Backbone as CSV, one residue per row, in Angstrom:
resi,resn,N_x,N_y,N_z,CA_x,CA_y,CA_z,C_x,C_y,C_z
1,ARG,80.623,182.008,205.357,79.231,182.794,205.259,79.231,183.651,206.305
2,GLU,78.508,184.689,206.173,78.367,185.684,206.963,77.318,185.238,208.086
3,ILE,77.893,185.645,209.461,76.882,185.535,210.669,75.939,186.829,210.588
4,VAL,74.429,186.341,210.502,73.597,187.492,210.388,73.096,187.880,211.886
5,LEU,73.061,189.093,212.195,72.564,189.484,213.608,71.182,190.137,213.135
6,ASP,70.226,190.052,214.322,68.934,190.745,214.150,68.984,192.284,214.743
7,LYS,67.954,192.935,214.943,68.085,194.252,215.441,68.499,194.406,216.772
8,GLN,68.415,193.348,217.719,68.660,193.142,218.945,70.244,192.764,219.297
9,GLY,70.814,192.464,218.028,72.380,191.905,217.977,72.478,190.545,218.290
10,LYS,71.380,189.783,218.305,71.193,188.387,218.343,71.375,187.642,217.108
11,ILE,71.955,186.436,217.004,72.097,185.885,215.717,70.862,185.431,215.155
12,ASP,70.458,185.734,214.052,69.135,185.763,213.418,69.401,184.329,212.525
13,LYS,68.684,183.166,213.315,68.993,181.880,212.536,68.116,181.767,211.425
14,GLY,67.063,182.357,211.375,66.193,182.158,210.000,67.181,182.868,208.650
15,ALA,67.716,184.052,208.910,68.465,184.451,207.944,69.803,183.332,207.540
16,ILE,70.368,182.942,208.598,71.540,182.105,208.428,70.900,180.705,207.638
17,TYR,69.753,180.038,207.982,69.432,179.189,207.339,68.866,179.310,205.659
18,LYS,68.663,180.902,205.545,68.443,180.918,204.005,69.640,180.820,203.253
19,GLN,70.873,180.925,204.041,72.136,180.949,203.037,72.314,179.564,202.745
20,TYR,71.793,178.475,203.280,72.124,177.174,202.838,70.849,176.393,201.977
21,GLY,71.472,175.629,201.013,70.158,175.147,200.285,70.166,173.649,200.622
22,SER,69.134,173.149,199.911,68.827,171.636,200.190,68.398,170.932,199.015
23,THR,68.606,169.838,198.896,68.259,169.140,197.503,67.284,167.966,197.733
24,LEU,66.369,167.905,196.804,65.365,166.757,196.502,65.347,166.071,195.631
25,LEU,65.669,164.862,195.449,65.947,164.070,194.243,65.261,162.857,194.413
26,GLY,64.359,162.477,193.210,63.310,160.868,193.605,63.477,160.297,192.332
27,VAL,63.228,158.930,192.316,62.722,158.429,190.905,61.751,157.520,191.439
28,MET,60.475,157.005,190.524,59.678,156.002,190.665,60.085,155.211,189.283
29,ILE,60.401,154.238,189.594,60.658,153.171,188.558,59.664,152.055,188.346
30,THR,58.953,151.947,187.155,58.032,150.690,187.032,58.500,150.208,185.779
31,ARG,57.696,149.155,185.344,58.008,148.350,183.997,57.919,149.000,182.764
32,THR,56.965,150.096,182.768,56.679,150.762,181.564,57.336,152.223,181.639
33,PHE,57.613,152.855,182.652,58.101,154.222,182.825,58.940,154.373,183.752
34,LEU,59.493,155.683,183.935,60.398,156.225,184.964,59.732,157.589,185.154
35,PHE,59.865,157.848,186.317,59.340,159.306,186.943,60.569,159.820,187.694
36,ALA,60.919,160.808,187.399,62.157,161.318,188.123,61.729,162.826,188.689
37,PHE,62.178,163.248,189.538,62.181,164.604,190.062,63.140,165.295,190.635
38,GLN,63.632,166.606,190.514,64.706,167.237,191.010,64.591,168.803,191.567
39,LEU,64.796,168.890,192.768,64.678,170.247,193.201,65.857,170.618,193.827
40,GLY,66.742,171.492,193.428,68.161,171.847,193.913,69.344,171.177,192.888
41,ASP,70.353,171.311,193.634,71.534,170.639,192.681,71.487,169.232,193.169
42,GLY,72.336,168.412,192.361,72.354,166.965,192.364,72.332,166.346,191.120
43,ASP,72.525,165.015,190.994,72.570,164.254,189.680,71.629,163.065,189.960
44,ILE,70.833,162.797,188.975,70.217,161.362,188.682,70.834,160.814,187.551
45,MET,71.509,159.672,187.701,72.442,159.264,186.570,71.810,157.722,186.153
46,TYR,71.918,157.146,185.011,71.566,156.052,184.522,72.717,155.465,183.863
47,VAL,73.054,154.249,184.425,74.287,153.509,183.902,73.938,152.178,183.520
48,ASP,74.332,151.754,182.382,74.517,150.214,181.854,75.521,150.137,181.129
49,VAL,75.618,148.867,180.577,77.006,148.256,179.866,77.347,149.420,178.690
50,ASP,76.092,150.083,178.210,76.638,151.017,177.358,77.176,152.307,177.606
51,GLY,77.028,152.791,179.021,77.572,153.779,179.270,76.684,154.757,180.642
52,VAL,76.974,155.991,180.595,76.468,156.663,181.536,75.574,157.883,180.828
53,LYS,74.590,158.055,181.564,73.653,159.328,180.952,73.026,159.885,182.239
54,SER,72.736,161.300,181.881,71.983,161.958,183.125,70.552,161.874,182.541
55,VAL,69.951,161.529,183.570,68.180,161.549,183.443,67.645,162.950,183.543
56,ILE,68.092,163.744,184.286,67.609,165.180,184.215,68.603,166.070,184.065
57,GLU,68.585,167.205,183.311,69.688,168.078,183.352,69.122,169.168,184.424
58,GLY,69.679,169.600,185.282,69.237,170.454,186.484,69.666,171.668,186.061
59,ASP,68.905,172.580,186.751,68.970,174.133,186.637,70.180,174.518,187.497
60,LYS,71.263,175.111,186.712,72.340,175.722,187.205,71.923,177.380,187.139
61,ILE,71.944,178.059,188.457,71.389,179.626,188.062,72.970,180.353,188.055
62,LEU,73.699,180.141,188.791,75.213,180.916,188.843,76.279,180.082,189.591
63,GLY,76.909,179.607,188.789,78.043,178.770,189.575,77.464,177.801,190.236
64,THR,77.612,177.612,191.608,76.897,176.478,192.299,75.638,176.909,193.138
65,GLU,75.074,178.054,192.687,73.775,178.705,193.219,72.806,177.787,192.547
66,THR,71.576,177.475,193.236,70.662,176.729,192.634,69.311,177.133,193.339
67,HIS,68.069,176.411,192.700,66.985,176.471,193.546,67.218,175.743,194.762
68,SER,66.267,175.831,195.746,66.432,174.993,197.025,65.239,174.909,197.723
69,LEU,65.113,173.874,198.485,64.030,173.749,199.319,63.753,174.772,200.583
70,SER,64.836,175.428,200.715,64.843,176.373,201.758,64.295,177.853,201.201
71,LYS,63.924,177.702,200.148,63.349,178.932,199.350,61.649,179.060,199.540
72,GLN,61.037,180.143,199.814,59.681,180.198,199.716,59.115,179.630,198.316
73,ASP,58.186,179.056,198.139,57.615,178.516,196.865,58.768,177.930,196.029
74,SER,59.575,177.016,196.687,60.302,176.126,196.055,59.954,175.319,194.998
75,TRP,58.695,174.797,195.313,58.167,173.690,194.446,57.943,174.055,192.876
76,LYS,57.925,175.381,192.917,57.907,175.997,191.449,58.752,175.760,190.584
77,SER,60.217,175.479,191.084,61.334,175.148,190.587,61.818,173.781,190.267
78,ALA,61.044,172.985,190.763,61.110,171.631,190.472,61.199,171.370,188.926
79,ILE,62.049,170.087,188.824,62.140,169.582,187.257,61.627,168.362,187.523
80,THR,60.923,167.798,186.431,60.241,166.670,186.295,60.483,165.943,184.967
81,VAL,60.786,164.859,184.803,60.574,163.957,183.554,59.905,162.835,183.694
82,VAL,59.310,162.297,182.777,58.747,161.027,182.552,59.258,160.378,181.343
83,LEU,59.692,159.217,181.477,60.554,158.501,180.474,59.882,157.228,180.211
84,ASN,59.423,156.947,178.913,59.157,155.475,178.664,60.343,154.605,178.591
85,LYS,60.075,153.644,179.413,61.250,152.417,179.445,61.122,151.424,178.206
86,ASP,62.346,151.124,177.693,62.534,150.236,176.589,62.188,149.011,177.056
87,GLU,61.368,148.041,176.336,61.213,147.049,176.555,62.469,145.905,176.439
88,GLY,63.503,146.301,175.760,64.544,145.607,175.446,65.700,146.237,176.283
89,GLU,65.489,146.792,177.369,66.402,147.523,178.341,67.492,146.252,178.641
90,LYS,68.803,146.596,178.565,69.634,145.739,178.951,69.801,145.763,180.447
91,VAL,70.117,144.543,181.006,70.335,144.348,182.374,71.688,143.679,182.482
92,PRO,72.584,144.077,183.513,72.157,144.622,184.587,71.978,146.385,184.472
93,TYR,71.281,147.336,185.205,71.563,148.691,184.978,71.408,149.355,186.360
94,MET,71.724,150.668,186.433,71.761,151.138,187.679,71.232,152.602,187.706
95,TYR,70.601,153.122,188.628,70.175,154.442,188.844,70.976,154.874,189.954
96,MET,71.784,156.009,189.877,72.364,156.512,190.876,72.149,158.075,191.064
97,LEU,71.487,158.291,192.298,70.951,159.672,192.764,72.166,160.244,193.837
98,SER,72.662,161.374,193.366,73.656,161.883,194.358,73.391,163.373,194.443
99,SER,73.903,163.787,195.736,73.934,165.295,195.946,74.818,166.006,195.231
100,ASP,75.000,167.225,195.304,75.936,167.940,194.291,77.480,167.805,194.858
101,GLY,77.620,167.547,196.352,79.035,167.184,196.646,79.512,166.045,195.943
102,MET,78.807,165.277,195.296,79.430,164.147,194.441,80.211,164.710,193.365
103,SER,79.331,165.293,192.293,79.640,165.586,191.237,80.916,166.849,191.291
104,ASN,80.641,167.868,192.453,81.404,168.904,192.525,82.858,168.502,193.004
105,SER,82.885,167.198,193.319,84.280,166.673,193.904,85.161,166.280,192.753
106,PHE,84.629,166.318,191.481,85.464,166.092,190.402,85.973,167.106,189.320
107,THR,86.961,166.888,188.992,87.611,168.215,187.889,86.708,168.428,186.787
108,SER,86.059,167.198,186.253,85.405,167.446,185.102,84.239,166.329,185.006
109,GLN,83.167,166.408,184.152,81.962,165.849,184.143,82.463,164.388,183.996
110,ASP,83.263,164.137,182.955,83.919,163.020,182.350,84.172,162.087,183.767
111,GLU,85.144,162.813,184.512,85.610,161.863,185.764,84.532,161.748,186.706
112,PHE,83.458,162.365,186.583,82.492,162.026,187.528,81.727,160.851,187.029
113,TYR,81.475,160.925,185.541,80.843,159.834,184.751,81.678,158.473,185.042
114,LYS,82.787,158.617,184.841,83.784,157.481,184.962,83.444,156.875,186.216
115,THR,83.398,157.779,187.377,82.880,157.188,188.974,81.625,156.483,188.889
116,CYS,80.643,157.007,188.100,79.457,156.324,188.373,79.423,154.974,187.592
117,ARG,80.385,154.812,186.636,80.450,153.656,185.909,81.368,152.692,186.779
118,ASP,82.096,153.257,187.678,83.104,152.434,188.582,82.165,151.905,189.637
119,TYR,81.322,152.550,190.067,80.413,151.977,191.129,79.589,150.939,190.471
120,TYR,79.168,151.126,189.103,78.099,150.057,188.529,79.254,148.857,188.431
121,ASP,80.186,148.882,187.821,81.343,147.890,187.745,81.556,147.195,188.956
122,LEU,81.653,147.919,190.122,82.136,147.208,191.443,80.809,146.632,191.765
123,ILE,79.500,147.077,191.707,78.489,146.174,192.303,78.165,144.953,191.427
124,LYS,78.504,145.007,189.989,78.359,143.923,189.239,79.242,143.066,189.599
125,ALA,80.604,143.231,189.882,81.628,142.195,190.281,81.565,141.671,191.655
126,HIS,81.188,142.635,192.576,81.199,142.254,193.971,79.985,142.229,195.009
127,GLY,78.637,142.784,194.277,77.453,142.569,194.717,77.189,143.955,195.651
128,CYS,76.054,144.069,195.993,75.481,145.428,196.783,75.895,145.180,198.124
129,LYS,76.218,144.165,198.795,76.438,144.043,200.306,77.935,144.606,200.445
130,THR,78.710,144.224,199.525,80.126,144.600,199.697,80.322,146.065,199.549
131,ILE,79.852,146.715,198.627,79.868,147.992,198.405,79.097,148.820,199.321
132,ALA,78.051,148.355,199.772,77.456,148.972,201.083,78.394,149.016,202.143
133,ARG,79.225,147.995,202.555,80.242,147.930,203.480,81.216,149.220,203.363
134,TYR,81.420,149.545,202.157,82.617,150.527,202.039,82.211,151.747,201.633
135,ILE,81.009,152.019,201.206,80.625,153.514,200.563,80.829,154.528,201.296
136,LYS,80.403,154.502,202.742,80.609,155.637,203.691,82.075,156.198,203.563
137,GLU,82.950,155.177,203.663,84.379,155.501,203.699,84.746,156.176,202.173
138,TRP,84.241,155.714,201.196,84.617,156.163,199.660,84.014,157.549,199.558
139,LEU,82.771,157.808,200.121,82.178,158.867,199.930,82.910,160.184,200.627
140,SER,83.270,159.600,202.023,84.107,160.631,202.860,85.419,160.928,202.197
141,GLU,86.131,159.887,201.465,87.384,160.380,200.691,87.039,161.232,199.776
142,THR,86.069,160.945,198.906,85.692,161.741,197.634,85.348,163.111,198.046
143,SER,84.736,163.263,199.178,84.717,164.740,199.677,85.734,165.316,200.151
144,ALA,86.635,164.642,200.751,87.911,165.361,201.489,88.939,165.590,200.203
145,LEU,89.033,164.748,199.344,89.779,165.157,198.261,89.254,165.993,197.037
146,GLY,87.803,166.241,197.257,87.528,166.950,196.229,86.733,168.375,196.741
147,CYS,85.547,168.782,196.841,85.084,170.103,197.113,84.913,170.258,198.528
148,GLY,84.973,169.208,199.394,84.652,169.230,200.784,83.249,169.126,201.324
149,ASP,82.244,169.388,200.395,80.803,169.305,200.688,80.398,167.786,200.945
150,ASP,79.266,167.686,201.818,78.810,166.652,202.019,78.212,166.046,200.859
151,ILE,78.148,164.416,200.841,77.769,163.733,199.949,76.666,162.745,200.202
152,THR,75.448,162.707,199.540,74.427,161.728,199.922,74.251,160.733,198.607
153,VAL,74.257,159.468,198.724,74.202,158.704,197.282,73.077,157.775,197.647
154,MET,72.233,157.443,196.471,71.192,156.324,196.461,71.510,155.656,195.094
155,ILE,71.685,154.182,195.430,71.981,153.467,194.121,70.720,152.425,194.076
156,GLY,70.334,152.377,192.937,69.284,151.285,192.558,69.978,150.368,191.488
157,TYR,70.249,149.120,191.947,70.914,148.243,190.732,69.844,147.101,190.556
158,TYR,69.889,146.826,189.379,68.756,145.998,188.689,69.473,144.981,187.860
159,GLU,69.448,143.736,188.318,69.883,142.477,187.662,69.019,142.035,186.748
160,GLU,67.782,142.192,187.064,66.934,141.436,186.171,65.834,142.646,185.581
161,ALA,64.911,142.346,184.607,64.076,143.406,184.313,62.826,143.486,185.067
162,LEU,62.416,144.632,185.165,61.362,144.795,186.278,60.036,144.025,185.822
C-alpha cells in the first residue's frame, strides 16, 4: 500500500487508515430464532451432521474490496438476517464466524467448507478445550500457507438444543 503524505510532507495517518478495512460479524442465537449481522468481509457458517452452509451471503464489491467499519456511514452497508430455528434441529451443531483471511486462504469455496466441517468433526471427537489449545497455531499455519492475512475465528458448538 502507498504511504500517503500530507501538504507538509508528513505521513497522513488518516489517509493510511482509510486504506484498510475492518470486519464486524455477530450472531444472537435463541431457542426460536437466529439474528446475524455482517459488515465487511468474513463468513458466518452453520455446520451440522448434514453439512455446511453460509448464514449470510456477504457483499463483494470488487475482488477482495468490501464495505468496512473504517468508512463513513458504514452502518448503511451492514447485512442482517433473522432465521427461524427448526424445533427438530439436529445436535450437535456449530456456528463458525471468521474474518476473510480464513476463507481467502483456501483455493476454493469447497476447500473452505471442508475445513469448517473438519473443525466441527474435531470438536465433536476431541472437545472444545483440546481445539482451543491448538487453534492459534492452526490459524497461523492456515494464513501462512494461504493468503497471509490475519485470521480471527469464533466458534459456538452446541451439543444440546437450546
